[in-house]
Short mmCIF file of C-alpha atoms and ligand atoms in Angstrom, two decimals:
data_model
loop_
_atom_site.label_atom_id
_atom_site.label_comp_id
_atom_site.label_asym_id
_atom_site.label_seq_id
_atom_site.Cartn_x
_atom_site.Cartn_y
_atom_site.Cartn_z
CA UNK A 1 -3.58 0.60 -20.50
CA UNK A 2 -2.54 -2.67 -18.85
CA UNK A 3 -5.14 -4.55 -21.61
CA UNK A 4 -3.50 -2.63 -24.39
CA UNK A 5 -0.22 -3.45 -23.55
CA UNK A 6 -1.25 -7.40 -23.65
CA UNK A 7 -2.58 -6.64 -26.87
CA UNK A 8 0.57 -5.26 -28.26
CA UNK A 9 2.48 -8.14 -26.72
CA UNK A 10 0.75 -10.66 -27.41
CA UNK A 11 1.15 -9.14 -31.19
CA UNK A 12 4.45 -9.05 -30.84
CA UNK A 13 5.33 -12.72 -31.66
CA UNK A 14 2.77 -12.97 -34.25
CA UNK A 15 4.59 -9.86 -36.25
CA UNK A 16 8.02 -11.89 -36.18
CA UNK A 17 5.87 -15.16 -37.56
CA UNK A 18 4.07 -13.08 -40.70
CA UNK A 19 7.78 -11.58 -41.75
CA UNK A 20 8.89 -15.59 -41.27
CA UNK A 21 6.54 -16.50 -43.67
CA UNK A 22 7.00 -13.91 -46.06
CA UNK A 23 11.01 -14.15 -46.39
CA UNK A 24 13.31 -17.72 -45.41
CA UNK A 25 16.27 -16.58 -43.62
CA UNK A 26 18.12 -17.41 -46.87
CA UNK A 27 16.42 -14.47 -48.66
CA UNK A 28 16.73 -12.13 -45.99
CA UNK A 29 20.49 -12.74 -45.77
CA UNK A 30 20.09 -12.26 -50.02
CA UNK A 31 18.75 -9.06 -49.06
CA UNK A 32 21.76 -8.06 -47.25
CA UNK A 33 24.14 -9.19 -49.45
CA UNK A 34 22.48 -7.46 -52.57
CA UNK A 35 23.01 -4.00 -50.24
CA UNK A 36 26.08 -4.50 -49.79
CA UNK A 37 27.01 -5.01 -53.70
CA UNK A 38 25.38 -2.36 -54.50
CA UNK A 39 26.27 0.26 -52.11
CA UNK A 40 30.15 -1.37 -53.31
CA UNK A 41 30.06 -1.38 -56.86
CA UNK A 42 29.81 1.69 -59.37
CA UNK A 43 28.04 -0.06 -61.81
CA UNK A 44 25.29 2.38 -61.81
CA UNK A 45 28.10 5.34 -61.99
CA UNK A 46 29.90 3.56 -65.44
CA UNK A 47 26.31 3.31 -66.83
CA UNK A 48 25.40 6.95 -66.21
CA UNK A 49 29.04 8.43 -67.01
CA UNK A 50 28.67 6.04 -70.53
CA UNK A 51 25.15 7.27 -71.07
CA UNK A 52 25.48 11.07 -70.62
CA UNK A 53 28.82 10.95 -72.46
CA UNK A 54 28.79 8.44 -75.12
CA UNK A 55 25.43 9.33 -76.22
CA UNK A 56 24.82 12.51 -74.43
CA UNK A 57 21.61 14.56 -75.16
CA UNK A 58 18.44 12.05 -76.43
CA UNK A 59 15.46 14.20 -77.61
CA UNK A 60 12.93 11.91 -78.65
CA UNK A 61 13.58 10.77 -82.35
CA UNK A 62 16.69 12.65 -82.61
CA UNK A 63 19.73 10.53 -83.90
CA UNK A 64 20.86 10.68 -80.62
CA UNK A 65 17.79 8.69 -79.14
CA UNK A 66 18.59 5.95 -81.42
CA UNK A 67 22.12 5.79 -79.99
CA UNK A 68 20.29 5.46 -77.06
CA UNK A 69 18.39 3.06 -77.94
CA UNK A 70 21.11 0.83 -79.41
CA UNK A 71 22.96 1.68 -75.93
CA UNK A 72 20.55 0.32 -74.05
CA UNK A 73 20.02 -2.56 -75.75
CA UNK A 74 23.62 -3.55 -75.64
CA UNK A 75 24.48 -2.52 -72.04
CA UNK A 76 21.37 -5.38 -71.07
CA UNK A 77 23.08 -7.98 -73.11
CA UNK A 78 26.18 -7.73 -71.53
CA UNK A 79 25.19 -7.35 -68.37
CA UNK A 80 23.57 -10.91 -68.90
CA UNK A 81 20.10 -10.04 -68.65
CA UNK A 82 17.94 -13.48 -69.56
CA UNK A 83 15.85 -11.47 -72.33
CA UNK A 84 16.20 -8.19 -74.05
CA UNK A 85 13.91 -6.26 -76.54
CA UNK A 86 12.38 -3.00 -78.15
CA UNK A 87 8.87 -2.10 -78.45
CA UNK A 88 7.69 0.71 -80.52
CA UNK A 89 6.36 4.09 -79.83
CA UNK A 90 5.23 7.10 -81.62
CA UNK A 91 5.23 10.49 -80.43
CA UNK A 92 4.97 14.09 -82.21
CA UNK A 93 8.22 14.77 -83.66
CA UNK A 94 9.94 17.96 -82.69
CA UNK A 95 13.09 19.86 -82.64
CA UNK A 96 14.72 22.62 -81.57
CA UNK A 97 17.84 24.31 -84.01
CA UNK A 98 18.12 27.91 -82.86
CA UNK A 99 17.00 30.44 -80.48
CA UNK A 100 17.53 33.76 -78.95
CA UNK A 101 16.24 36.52 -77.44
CA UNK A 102 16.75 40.20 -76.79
CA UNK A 103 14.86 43.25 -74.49
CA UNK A 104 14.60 45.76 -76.80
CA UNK A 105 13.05 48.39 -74.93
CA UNK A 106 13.80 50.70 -72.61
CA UNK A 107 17.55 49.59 -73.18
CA UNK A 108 18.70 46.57 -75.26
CA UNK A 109 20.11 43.63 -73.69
CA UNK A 110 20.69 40.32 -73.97
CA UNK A 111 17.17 37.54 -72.86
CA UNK A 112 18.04 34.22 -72.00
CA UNK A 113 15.40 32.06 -73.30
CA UNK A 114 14.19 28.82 -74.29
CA UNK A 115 11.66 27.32 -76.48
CA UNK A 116 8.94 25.16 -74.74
CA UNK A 117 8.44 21.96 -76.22
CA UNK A 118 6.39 21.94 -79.74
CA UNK A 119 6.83 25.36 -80.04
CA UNK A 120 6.52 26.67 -83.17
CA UNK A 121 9.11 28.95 -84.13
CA UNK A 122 8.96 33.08 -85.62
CA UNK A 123 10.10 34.31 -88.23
CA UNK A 124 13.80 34.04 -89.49
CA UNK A 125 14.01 37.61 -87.52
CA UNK A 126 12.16 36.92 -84.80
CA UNK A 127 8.74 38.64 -83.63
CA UNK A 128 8.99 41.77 -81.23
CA UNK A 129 5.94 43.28 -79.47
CA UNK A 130 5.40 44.74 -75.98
CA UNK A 131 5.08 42.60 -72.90
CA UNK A 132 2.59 42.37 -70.11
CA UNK A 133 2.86 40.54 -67.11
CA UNK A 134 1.01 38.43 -64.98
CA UNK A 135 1.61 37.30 -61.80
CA UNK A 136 -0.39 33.73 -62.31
CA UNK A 137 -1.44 31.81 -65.42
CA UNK A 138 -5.30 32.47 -63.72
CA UNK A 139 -4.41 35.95 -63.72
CA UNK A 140 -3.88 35.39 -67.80
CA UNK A 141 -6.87 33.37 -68.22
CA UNK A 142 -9.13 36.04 -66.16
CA UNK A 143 -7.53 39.18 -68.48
CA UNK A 144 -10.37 40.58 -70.99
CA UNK A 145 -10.80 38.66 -74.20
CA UNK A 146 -8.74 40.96 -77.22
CA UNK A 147 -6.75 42.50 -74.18
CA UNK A 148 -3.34 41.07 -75.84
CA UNK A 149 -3.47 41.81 -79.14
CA UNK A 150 -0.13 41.96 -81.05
CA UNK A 151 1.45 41.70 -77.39
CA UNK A 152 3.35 39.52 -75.39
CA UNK A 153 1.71 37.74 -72.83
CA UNK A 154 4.21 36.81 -69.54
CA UNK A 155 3.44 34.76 -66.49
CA UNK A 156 5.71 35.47 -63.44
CA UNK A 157 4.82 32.52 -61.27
CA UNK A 158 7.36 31.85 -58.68
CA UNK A 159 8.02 28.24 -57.95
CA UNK A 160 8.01 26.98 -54.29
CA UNK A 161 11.28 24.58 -53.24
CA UNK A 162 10.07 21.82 -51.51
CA UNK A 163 11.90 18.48 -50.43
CA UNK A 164 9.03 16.56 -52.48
CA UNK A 165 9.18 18.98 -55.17
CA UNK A 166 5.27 19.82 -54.62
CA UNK A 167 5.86 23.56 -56.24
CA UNK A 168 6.24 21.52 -59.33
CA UNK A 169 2.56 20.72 -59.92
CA UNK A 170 1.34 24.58 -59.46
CA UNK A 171 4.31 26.06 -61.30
CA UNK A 172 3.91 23.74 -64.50
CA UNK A 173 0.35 24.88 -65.30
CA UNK A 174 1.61 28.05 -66.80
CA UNK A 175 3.94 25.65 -69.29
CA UNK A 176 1.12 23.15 -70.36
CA UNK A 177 -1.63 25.63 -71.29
CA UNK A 178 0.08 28.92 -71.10
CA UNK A 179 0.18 29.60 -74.73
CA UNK A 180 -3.67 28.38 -75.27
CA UNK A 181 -4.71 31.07 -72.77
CA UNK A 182 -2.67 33.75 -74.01
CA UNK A 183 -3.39 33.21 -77.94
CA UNK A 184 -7.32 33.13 -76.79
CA UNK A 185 -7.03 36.87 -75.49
CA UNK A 186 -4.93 37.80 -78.97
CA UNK A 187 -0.65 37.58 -78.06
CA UNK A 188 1.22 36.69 -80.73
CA UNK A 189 3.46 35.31 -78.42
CA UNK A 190 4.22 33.42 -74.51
CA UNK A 191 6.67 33.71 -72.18
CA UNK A 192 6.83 32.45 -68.48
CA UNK A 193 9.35 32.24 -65.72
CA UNK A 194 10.91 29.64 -66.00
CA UNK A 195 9.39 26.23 -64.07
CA UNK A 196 12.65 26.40 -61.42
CA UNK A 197 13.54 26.96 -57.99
CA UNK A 198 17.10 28.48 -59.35
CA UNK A 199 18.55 31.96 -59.80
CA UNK A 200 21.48 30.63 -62.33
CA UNK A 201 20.73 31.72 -65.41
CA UNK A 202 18.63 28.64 -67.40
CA UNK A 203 15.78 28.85 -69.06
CA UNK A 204 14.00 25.25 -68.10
CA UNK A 205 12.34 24.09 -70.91
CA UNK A 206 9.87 21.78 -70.75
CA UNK A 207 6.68 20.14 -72.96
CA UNK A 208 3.80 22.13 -74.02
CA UNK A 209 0.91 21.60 -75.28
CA UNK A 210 -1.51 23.38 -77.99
CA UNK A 211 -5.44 23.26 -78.86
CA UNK A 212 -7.32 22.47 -82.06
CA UNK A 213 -9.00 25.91 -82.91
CA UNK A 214 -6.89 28.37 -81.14
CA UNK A 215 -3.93 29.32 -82.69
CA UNK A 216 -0.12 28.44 -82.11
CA UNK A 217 1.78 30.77 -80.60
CA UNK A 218 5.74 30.82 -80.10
CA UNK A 219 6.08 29.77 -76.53
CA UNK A 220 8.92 30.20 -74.44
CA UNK A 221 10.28 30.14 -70.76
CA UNK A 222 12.84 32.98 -69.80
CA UNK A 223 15.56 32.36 -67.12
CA UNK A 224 14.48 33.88 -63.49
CA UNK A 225 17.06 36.42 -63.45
CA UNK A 226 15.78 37.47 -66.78
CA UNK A 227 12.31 37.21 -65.60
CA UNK A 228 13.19 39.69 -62.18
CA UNK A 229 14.79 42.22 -65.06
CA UNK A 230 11.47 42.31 -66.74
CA UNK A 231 9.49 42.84 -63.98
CA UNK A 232 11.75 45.43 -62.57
CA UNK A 233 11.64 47.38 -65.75
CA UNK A 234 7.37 47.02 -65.51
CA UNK A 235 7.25 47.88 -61.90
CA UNK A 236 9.76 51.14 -62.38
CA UNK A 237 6.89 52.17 -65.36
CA UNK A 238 8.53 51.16 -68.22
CA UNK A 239 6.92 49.78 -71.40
CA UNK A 240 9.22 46.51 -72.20
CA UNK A 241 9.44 45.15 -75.85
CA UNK A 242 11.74 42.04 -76.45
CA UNK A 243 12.55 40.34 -79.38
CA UNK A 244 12.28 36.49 -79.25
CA UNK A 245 13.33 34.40 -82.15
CA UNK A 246 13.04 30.69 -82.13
CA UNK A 247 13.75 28.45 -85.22
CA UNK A 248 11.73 25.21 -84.61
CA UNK A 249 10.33 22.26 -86.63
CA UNK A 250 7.42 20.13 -86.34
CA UNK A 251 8.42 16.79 -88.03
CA UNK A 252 5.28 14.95 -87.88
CA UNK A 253 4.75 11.39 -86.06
CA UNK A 254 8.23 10.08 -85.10
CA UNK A 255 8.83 6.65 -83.95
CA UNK A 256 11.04 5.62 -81.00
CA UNK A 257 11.30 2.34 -78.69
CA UNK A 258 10.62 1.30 -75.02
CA UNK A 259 13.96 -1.12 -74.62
CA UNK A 260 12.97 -4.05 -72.06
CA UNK A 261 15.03 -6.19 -70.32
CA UNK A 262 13.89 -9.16 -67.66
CA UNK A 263 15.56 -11.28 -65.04
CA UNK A 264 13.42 -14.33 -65.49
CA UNK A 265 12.21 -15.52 -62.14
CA UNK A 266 12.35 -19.34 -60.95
CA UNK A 267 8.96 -20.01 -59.92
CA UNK A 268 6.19 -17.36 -61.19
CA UNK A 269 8.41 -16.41 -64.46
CA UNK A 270 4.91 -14.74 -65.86
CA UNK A 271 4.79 -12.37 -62.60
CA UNK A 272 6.87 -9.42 -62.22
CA UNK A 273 8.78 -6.57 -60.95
CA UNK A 274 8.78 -3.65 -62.84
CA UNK A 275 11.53 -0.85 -62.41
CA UNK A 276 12.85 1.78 -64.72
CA UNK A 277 12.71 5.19 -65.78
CA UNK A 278 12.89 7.25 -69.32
CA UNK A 279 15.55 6.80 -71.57
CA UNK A 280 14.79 9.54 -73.45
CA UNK A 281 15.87 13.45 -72.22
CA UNK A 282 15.64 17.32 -73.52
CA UNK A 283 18.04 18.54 -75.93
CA UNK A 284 19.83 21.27 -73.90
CA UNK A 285 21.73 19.13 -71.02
CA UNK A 286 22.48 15.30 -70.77
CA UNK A 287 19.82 14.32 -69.24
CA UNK A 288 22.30 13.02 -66.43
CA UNK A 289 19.49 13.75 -63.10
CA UNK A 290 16.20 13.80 -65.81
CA UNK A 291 16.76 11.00 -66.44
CA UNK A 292 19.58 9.05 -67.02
CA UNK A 293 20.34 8.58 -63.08
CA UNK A 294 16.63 6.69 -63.26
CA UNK A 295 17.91 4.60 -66.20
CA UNK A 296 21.60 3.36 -64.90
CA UNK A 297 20.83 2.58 -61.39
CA UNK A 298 17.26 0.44 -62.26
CA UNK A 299 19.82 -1.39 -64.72
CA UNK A 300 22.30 -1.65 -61.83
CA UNK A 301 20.17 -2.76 -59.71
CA UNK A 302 18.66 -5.57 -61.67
CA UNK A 303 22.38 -6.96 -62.07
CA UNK A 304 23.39 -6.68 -58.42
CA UNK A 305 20.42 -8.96 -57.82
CA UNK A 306 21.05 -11.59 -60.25
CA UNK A 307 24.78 -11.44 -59.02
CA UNK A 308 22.99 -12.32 -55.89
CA UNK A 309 20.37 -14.86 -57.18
CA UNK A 310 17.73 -15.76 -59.12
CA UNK A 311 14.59 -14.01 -57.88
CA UNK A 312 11.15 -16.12 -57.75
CA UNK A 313 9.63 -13.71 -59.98
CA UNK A 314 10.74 -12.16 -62.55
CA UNK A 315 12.62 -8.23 -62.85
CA UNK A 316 12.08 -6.23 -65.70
CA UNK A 317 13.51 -2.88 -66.26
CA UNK A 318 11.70 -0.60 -68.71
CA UNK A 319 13.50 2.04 -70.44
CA UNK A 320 10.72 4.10 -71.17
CA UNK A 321 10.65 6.36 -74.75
CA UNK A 322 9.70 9.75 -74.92
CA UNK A 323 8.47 10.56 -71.68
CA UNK A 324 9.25 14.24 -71.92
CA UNK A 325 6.78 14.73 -74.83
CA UNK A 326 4.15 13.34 -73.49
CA UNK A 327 4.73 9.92 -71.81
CA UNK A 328 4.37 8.36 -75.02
CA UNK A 329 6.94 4.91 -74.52
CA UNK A 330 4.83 4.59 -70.85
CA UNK A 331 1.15 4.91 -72.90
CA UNK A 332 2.14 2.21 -75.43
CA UNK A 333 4.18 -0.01 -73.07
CA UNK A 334 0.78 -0.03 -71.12
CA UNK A 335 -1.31 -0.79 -74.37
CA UNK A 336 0.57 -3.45 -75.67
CA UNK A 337 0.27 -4.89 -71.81
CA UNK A 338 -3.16 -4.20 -71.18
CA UNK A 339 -4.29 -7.68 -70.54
CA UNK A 340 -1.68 -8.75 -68.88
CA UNK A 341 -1.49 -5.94 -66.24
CA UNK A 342 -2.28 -8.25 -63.36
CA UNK A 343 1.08 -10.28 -63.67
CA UNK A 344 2.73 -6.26 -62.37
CA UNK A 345 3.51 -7.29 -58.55
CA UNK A 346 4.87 -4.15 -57.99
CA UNK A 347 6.38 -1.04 -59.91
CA UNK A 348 8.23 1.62 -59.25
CA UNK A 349 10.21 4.66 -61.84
CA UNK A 350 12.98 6.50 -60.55
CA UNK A 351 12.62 10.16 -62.23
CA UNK A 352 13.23 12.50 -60.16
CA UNK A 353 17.40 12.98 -59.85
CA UNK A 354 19.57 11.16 -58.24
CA UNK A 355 19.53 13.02 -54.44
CA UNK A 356 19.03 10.35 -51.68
CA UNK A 357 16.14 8.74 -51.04
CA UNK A 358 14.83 9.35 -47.99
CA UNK A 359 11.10 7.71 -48.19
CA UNK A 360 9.56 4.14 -48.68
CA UNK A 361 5.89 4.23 -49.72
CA UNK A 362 3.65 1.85 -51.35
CA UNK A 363 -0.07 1.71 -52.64
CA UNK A 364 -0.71 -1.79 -51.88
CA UNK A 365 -4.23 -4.25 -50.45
CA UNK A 366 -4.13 -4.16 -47.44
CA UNK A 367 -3.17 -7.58 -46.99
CA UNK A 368 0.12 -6.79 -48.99
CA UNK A 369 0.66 -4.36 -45.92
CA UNK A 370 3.00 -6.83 -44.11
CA UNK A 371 5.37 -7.70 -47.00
CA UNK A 372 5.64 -3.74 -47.40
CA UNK A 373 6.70 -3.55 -43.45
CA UNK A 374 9.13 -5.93 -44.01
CA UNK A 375 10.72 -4.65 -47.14
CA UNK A 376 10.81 -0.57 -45.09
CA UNK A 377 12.29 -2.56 -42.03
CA UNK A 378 15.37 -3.71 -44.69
CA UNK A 379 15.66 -0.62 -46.47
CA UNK A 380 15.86 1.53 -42.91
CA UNK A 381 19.41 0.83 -42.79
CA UNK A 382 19.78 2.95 -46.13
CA UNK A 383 18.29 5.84 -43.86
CA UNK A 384 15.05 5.22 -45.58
CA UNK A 385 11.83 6.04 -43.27
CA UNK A 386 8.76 4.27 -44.39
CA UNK A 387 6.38 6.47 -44.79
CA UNK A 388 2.58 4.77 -43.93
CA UNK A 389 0.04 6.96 -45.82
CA UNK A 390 0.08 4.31 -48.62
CA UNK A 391 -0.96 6.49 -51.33
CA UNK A 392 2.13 6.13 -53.65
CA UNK A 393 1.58 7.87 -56.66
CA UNK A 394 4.96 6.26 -58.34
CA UNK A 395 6.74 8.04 -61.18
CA UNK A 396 5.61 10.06 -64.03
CA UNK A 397 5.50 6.90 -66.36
CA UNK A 398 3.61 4.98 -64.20
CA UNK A 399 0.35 7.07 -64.89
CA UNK A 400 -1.24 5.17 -67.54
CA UNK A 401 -0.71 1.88 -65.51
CA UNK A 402 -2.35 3.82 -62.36
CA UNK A 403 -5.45 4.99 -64.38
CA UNK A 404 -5.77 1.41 -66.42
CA UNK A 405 -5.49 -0.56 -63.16
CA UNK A 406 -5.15 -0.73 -59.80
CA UNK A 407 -1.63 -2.00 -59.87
CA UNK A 408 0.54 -2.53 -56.67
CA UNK A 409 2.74 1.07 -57.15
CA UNK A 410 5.90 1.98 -55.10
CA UNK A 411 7.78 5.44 -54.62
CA UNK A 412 11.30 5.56 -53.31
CA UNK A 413 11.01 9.17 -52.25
CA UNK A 414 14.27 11.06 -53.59
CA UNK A 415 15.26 14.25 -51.69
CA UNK A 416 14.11 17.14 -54.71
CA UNK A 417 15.34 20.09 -52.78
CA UNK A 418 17.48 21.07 -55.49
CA UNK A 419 16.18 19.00 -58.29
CA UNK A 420 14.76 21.70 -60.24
CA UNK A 421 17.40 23.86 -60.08
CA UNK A 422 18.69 22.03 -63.05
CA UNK A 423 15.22 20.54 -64.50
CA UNK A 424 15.52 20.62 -68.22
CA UNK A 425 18.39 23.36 -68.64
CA UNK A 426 22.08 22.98 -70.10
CA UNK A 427 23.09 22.50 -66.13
CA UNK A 428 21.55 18.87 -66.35
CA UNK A 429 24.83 17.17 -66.09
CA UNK A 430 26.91 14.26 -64.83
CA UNK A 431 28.49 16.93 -62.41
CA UNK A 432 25.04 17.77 -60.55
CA UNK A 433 25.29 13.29 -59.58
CA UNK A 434 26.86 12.83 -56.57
CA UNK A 435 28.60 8.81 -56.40
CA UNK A 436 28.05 7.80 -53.43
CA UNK A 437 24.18 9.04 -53.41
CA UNK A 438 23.64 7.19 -56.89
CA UNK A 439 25.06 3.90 -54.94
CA UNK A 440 22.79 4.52 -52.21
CA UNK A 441 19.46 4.78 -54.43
CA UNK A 442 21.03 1.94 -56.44
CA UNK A 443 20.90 -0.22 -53.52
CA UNK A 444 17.04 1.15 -52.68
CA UNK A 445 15.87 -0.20 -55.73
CA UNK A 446 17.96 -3.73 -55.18
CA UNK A 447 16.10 -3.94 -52.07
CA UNK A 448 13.27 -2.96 -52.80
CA UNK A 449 12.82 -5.01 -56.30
CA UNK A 450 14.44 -8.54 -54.80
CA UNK A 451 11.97 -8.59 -51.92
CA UNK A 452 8.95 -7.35 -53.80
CA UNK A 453 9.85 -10.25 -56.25
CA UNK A 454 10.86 -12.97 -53.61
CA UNK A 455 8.03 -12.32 -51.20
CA UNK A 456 5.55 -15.35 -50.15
CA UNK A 457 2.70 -13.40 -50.30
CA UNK A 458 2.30 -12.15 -54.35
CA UNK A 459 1.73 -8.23 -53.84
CA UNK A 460 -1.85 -6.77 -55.38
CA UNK A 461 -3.18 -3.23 -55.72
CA UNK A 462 -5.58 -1.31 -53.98
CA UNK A 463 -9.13 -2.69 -54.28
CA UNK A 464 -8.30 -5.45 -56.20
ZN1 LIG B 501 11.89 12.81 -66.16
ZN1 LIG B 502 11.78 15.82 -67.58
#
């Protein structure tokens, strides 16, 4: 005991000298000062109000996304960011222009529904058939081949509400493939609770995915109270037919743009910071938590730093394009990029609301380890723990950088309690944001991005 204790004192001193070398006394007071900006200013609030309201919902290649896009674009400029530019990406074009739905049988009444993303749509009248239920989409896949012909097949999964949103992964199964398995055993049609922790009653939409040489079927997610009607109707013995009509269109390849903006850095211009998160959104909210909170406070908190000072390295914020369809901007950002991955120092996508963030968590060499200790110990007066397992899987854009490279990825953990009680529904608003949280996250990323970008030691990846 008495040995380790020398140990850990003797370490002691040695601790303070590594953070001394990694950050002058200058920066670290920079790092205070760009906390207190941003937990002052609502910069990230304008951007988000402007954003949600001015352009409102962006499906990808809608007219709307090219608002966006022009939005973006001319929010950067004036907020004096050193470059600013657009970088294509194409995507399958889709849109939504009617739907509805209706339980026919035993005893009509109204279905709230919503189309899945590149559904096709029915007929002008609809398509109505009997439904059968399943409790899992592996319950679906495991039914006998031909068992759903000229039925509806309907997965009942129940999301699990979770602080890191981990019911998400399970749940959304049933929406990528749901359709392939259920056209495979014959239904002319899919339906699934909806991917939600809520009992309001939204249907989440969400993308969706079809396979060459099984056949498209109309594929839709019913709101949960909609979905406990149904069952109750099976469970009292009931056969249940509904009606769902969906008028969709597949416009072929559509074209849409990453918009980029950098804070050029002093001494390593070439090296960089990246933050961000989708500028595109779905078509039934505005995209205020999913994912224009991601998109206003990286912006914000680019600006608070260069109100601060020039970082050694450079900041960019990417605005990624049609993330909801498929991560499309994020796959071509990450092309056009793909020998110049190494000059990423770090990178981190806010896209999942705009709740506090409670969690600081990197995926770093190990001897980028003490710069990461030293950004945590400056963001734990934000109430941010740093969590140690260093196995940050960063946001949802971030995968094609993560499976090209070993890049140096951050997550600021945001509290997703609630977040998908308003996932992709019309209840995505500006309403769900609270201020003060959005200035809190705000300052996260200021943090977070001005030491990352200032830090002695140049952060690299796992297994360099
Ligand atoms: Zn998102
Ligand atoms: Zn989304």
């Amino acid at each position: 005991m008495k040995k380790l204790l020398t140990t850990i004192c003797a370490l002691v001193p040695l601790i303070g000298t590594v953070k001394a070398q990694e950050f002058t006394p200058t920066q670290i007071q920079q790092v205070k000062q760009v906390t207190e900006l941003a937990l002052d200013s609502d910069l990230s609030w304008q951007l988000l109000e402007s954003l949600t309201s001015e352009v409102g919902p962006r499906l990808p290649g809608s007219e709307n996304d090219k608002k966006a896009v022009e939005w973006a674009k001319q929010q950067f400029e004036q907020l004096g960011f050193d470059k600013v530019w657009l970088e294509p990406a194409t995507f399958p074009n889709w849109r939504r222009y009617r739907e509805s739905g209706t339980i026919i049988t035993p005893s009509k009444q109204p279905l709230h529904l919503t189309a899945l993303g590149n559904s096709i749509g029915t007929p002008k009248e609809g398509l109505t058939a009997p439904v059968v239920m399943f409790e899992t989409l592996d319950e679906l896949i495991a039914a006998p081949k031909g068992s759903l012909e000229n039925k509806i097949a309907f997965v009942n999964y129940r999301m699990n509400r979770h602080i890191d949103g981990n019911g998400y992964g399970p749940a959304v199964r049933a929406r990528n493939t749901g359709a392939i398995e259920a056209a495979k055993k014959g239904a002319i049609a899919y339906m699934m609770r909806s991917v939600s922790t809520s009992h309001h009653r939204f249907a989440h939409t969400g993308n969706s995915r079809y396979k060459d040489g099984v056949s498209k079927i109309p594929n839709t997610a019913i709101a949960n109270p909609d979905a406990d009607q149904i069952e109750r109707l099976l469970n009292a013995g009931h056969a249940v037919s509904v009606n769902i009509n969906l008028q969709t269109e597949d416009l072929g390849e559509g074209t849409s743009y990453n918009v980029i903006a950098e804070i050029t850095g002093s001494d390593a211009p070439q090296q960089y910071v990246l933050i961000g998160g989708h500028l595109d959104s779905w078509d039934l909210g505005t995209g205020a938590l999913d994912d224009g909170a991601g998109v206003a406070l990286t912006m914000a908190a680019a600006t608070h730093i260069k109100q601060i000072a020039r970082p050694k390295r450079s900041i960019r914020v990417v605005l990624f394009a049609a993330e909801e369809l498929g991560l499309w901007g994020a796959k071509a950002y990450f092309k056009q990029h793909a020998d110049k991955l190494d000059n990423i120092v770090a990178a981190a996508e806010s896209d999942f609301g705009a709740d506090v963030v409670y969690g600081f968590e990197s995926s770093v060499s190990a001897n980028s380890l003490p710069v990461v200790r030293a950004i945590a110990e400056q963001l734990a007066p934000l109430d941010i723990k740093y969590v140690r397992a260093n196995n940050a899987h960063g946001g949802p854009d971030l995968i094609p950088l993560r499976q090209a490279t070993n890049a140096p990825i951050f997550a600021l953990h945001q509290d997703g309690t609630d977040y998908f009680d308003y996932h992709h529904t019309a209840d995505d608003t500006l309403d769900k944001v609270d201020p003060d949280k959005l200035k809190q996250n705000t300052a996260a990323y200021a943090v977070f991005a001005m030491m990352a970008a200032n830090a002695k030691t140049t952060l690299t990846g796992k297994n360099p």
